[in-house]
Tab-separated table of C-alpha atoms in Angstrom:
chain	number	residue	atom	x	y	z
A	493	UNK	CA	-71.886	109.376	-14.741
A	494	UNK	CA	-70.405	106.344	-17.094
A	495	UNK	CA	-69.200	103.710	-15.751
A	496	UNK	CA	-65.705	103.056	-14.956
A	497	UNK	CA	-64.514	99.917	-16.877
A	498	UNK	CA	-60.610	100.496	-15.695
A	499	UNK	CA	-58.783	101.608	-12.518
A	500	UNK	CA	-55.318	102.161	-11.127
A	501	UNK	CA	-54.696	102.060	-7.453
A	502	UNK	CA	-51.820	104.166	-6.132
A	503	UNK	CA	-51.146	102.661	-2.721
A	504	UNK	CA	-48.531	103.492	0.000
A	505	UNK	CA	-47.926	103.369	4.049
A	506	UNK	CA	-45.215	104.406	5.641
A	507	UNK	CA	-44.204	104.827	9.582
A	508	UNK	CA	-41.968	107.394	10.962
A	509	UNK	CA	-39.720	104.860	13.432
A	510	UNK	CA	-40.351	100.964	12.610
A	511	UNK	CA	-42.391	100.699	14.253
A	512	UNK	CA	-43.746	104.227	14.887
A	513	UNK	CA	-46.723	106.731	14.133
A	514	UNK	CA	-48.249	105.078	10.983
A	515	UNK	CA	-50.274	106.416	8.298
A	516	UNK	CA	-51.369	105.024	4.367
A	517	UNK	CA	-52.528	107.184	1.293
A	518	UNK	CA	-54.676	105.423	-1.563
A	519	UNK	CA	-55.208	107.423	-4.750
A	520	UNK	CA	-57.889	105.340	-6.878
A	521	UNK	CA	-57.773	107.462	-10.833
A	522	UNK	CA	-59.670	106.450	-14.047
A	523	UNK	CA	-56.898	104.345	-16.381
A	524	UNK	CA	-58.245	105.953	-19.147
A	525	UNK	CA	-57.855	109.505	-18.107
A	526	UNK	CA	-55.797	109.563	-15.047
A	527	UNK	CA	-58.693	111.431	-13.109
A	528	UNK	CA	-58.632	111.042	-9.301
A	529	UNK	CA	-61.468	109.400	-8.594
A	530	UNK	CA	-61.294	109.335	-5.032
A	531	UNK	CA	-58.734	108.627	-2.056
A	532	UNK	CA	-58.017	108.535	1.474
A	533	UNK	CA	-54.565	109.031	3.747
A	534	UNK	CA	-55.118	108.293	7.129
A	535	UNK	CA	-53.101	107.553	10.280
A	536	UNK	CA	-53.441	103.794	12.283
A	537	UNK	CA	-51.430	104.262	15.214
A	538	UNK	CA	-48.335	102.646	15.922
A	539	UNK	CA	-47.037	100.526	13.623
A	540	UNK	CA	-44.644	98.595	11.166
A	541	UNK	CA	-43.655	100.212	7.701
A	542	UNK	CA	-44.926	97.074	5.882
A	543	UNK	CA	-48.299	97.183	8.007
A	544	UNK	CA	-48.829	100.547	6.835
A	545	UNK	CA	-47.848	99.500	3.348
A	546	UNK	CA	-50.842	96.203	3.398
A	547	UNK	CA	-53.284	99.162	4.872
A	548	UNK	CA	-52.878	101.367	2.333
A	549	UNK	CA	-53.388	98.569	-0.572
A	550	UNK	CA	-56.600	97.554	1.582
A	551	UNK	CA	-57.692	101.375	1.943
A	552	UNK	CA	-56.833	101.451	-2.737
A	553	UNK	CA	-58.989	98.335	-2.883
A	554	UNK	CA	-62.452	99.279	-0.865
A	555	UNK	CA	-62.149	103.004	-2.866
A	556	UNK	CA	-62.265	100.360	-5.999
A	557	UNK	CA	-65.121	98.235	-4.779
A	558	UNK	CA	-66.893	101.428	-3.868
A	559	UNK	CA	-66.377	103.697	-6.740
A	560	UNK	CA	-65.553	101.558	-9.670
A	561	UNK	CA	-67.356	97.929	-8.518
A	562	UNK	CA	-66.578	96.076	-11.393
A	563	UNK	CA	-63.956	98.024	-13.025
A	564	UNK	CA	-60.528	95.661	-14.002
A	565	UNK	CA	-57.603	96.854	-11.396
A	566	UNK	CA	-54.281	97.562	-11.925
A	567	UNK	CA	-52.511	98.098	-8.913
A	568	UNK	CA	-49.432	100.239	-8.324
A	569	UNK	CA	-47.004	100.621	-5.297
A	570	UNK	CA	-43.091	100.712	-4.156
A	571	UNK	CA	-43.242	98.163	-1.818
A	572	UNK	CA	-41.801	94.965	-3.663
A	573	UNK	CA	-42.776	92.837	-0.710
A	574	UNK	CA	-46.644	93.637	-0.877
A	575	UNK	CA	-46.496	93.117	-4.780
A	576	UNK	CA	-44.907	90.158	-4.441
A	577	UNK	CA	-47.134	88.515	-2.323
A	578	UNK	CA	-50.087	89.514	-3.763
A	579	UNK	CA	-49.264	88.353	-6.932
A	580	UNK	CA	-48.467	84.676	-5.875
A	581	UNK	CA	-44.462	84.925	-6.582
A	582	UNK	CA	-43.460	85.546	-2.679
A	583	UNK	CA	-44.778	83.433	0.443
A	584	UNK	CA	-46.120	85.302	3.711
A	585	UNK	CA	-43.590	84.705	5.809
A	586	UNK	CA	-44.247	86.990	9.179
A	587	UNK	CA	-47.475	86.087	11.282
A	588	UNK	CA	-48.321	89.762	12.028
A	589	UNK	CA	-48.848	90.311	7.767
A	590	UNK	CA	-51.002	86.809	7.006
A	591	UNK	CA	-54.179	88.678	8.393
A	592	UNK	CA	-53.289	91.680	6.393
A	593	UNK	CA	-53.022	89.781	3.247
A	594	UNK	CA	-55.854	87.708	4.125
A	595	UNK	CA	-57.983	91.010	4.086
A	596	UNK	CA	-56.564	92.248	1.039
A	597	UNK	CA	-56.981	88.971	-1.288
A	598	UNK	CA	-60.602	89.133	0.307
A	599	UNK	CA	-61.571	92.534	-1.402
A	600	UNK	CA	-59.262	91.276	-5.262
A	601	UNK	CA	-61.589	91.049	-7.785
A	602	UNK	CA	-61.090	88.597	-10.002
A	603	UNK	CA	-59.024	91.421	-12.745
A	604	UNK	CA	-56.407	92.500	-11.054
A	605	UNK	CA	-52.693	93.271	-11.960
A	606	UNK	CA	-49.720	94.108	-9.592
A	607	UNK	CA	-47.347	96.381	-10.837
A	608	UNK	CA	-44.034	97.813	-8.463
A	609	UNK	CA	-42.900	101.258	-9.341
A	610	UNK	CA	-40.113	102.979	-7.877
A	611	UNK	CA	-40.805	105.360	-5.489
A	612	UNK	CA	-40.808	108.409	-7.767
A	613	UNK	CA	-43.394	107.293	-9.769
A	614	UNK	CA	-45.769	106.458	-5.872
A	615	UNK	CA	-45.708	110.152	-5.055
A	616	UNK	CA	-49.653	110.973	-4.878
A	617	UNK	CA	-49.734	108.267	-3.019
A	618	UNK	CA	-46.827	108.988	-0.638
A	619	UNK	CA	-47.905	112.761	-0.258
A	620	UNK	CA	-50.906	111.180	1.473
A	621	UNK	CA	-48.899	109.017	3.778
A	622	UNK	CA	-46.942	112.330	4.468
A	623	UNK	CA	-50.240	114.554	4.826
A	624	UNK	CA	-51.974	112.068	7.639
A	625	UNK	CA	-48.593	112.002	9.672
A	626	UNK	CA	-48.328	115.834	9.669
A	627	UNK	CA	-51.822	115.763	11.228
A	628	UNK	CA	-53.425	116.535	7.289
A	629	UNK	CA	-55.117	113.627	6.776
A	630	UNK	CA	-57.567	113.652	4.023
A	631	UNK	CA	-60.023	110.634	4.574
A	632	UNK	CA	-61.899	108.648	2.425
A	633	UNK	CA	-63.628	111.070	-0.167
């Protein structure tokens, strides 16, 4: 198989209450072809929207180390907040997200861009968060 210079991360989480039953979905594709190359939509409990949002980039990020090490990033998701932050532009405000974005800019290679896109354009993604909370989750693959 050739190696994958370039990746896009689809990332979501959403909860069903706020907090409530949780779930993420992380779609990790080939930029060049738009080819899934893996993903992974799984449920963690009870918890906040923007928790599930953080897990889901984390979840997008570990697919990248593990299928496409190396590979320049571009990362794309609906939540403003978690693009925001990741890029540098917003602070972390709330206690309960600085670990989450502490384990996220832990697994950031060093060629990564942060794109939002609205919701319509998340939907892999989403269908994933969707999936896991119906009790169809489709783990890491």
């Amino acid at each position: 198989m050739a190696e994958i210079r370039s990746v896009v991360i689809e990332a979501d989480g959403g909860s069903r209450g706020n907090p409530g039953p949780a779930a993420y979905g992380a779609v990790l594709r080939d930029a060049d072809t738009g080819a899934v190359i893996a993903e992974d939509g799984t449920t963690i409990g009870v918890a906040t929207n923007n928790v599930a949002e953080y897990s889901g980039l984390i979840a997008g990020l570990k697919l990248a180390e593990e299928f496409a090490p190396g590979a320049d990033i571009e990362v794309r998701m609906d939540s403003k907040l978690v693009v925001e932050q990741m890029s540098g532009r917003w602070k972390v405000k709330h206690p309960a997200m600085k670990p989450l974005y502490a384990a996220a800019q832990r697994l950031v290679p060093s060629r990564v861009s942060w794109t939002w896109v609205p919701r319509e354009q998340n939907k892999a993604a989403d269908a994933l968060v969707n999936a896991a909370l119906d009790g169809n989750p489709r783990p890491r693959n």
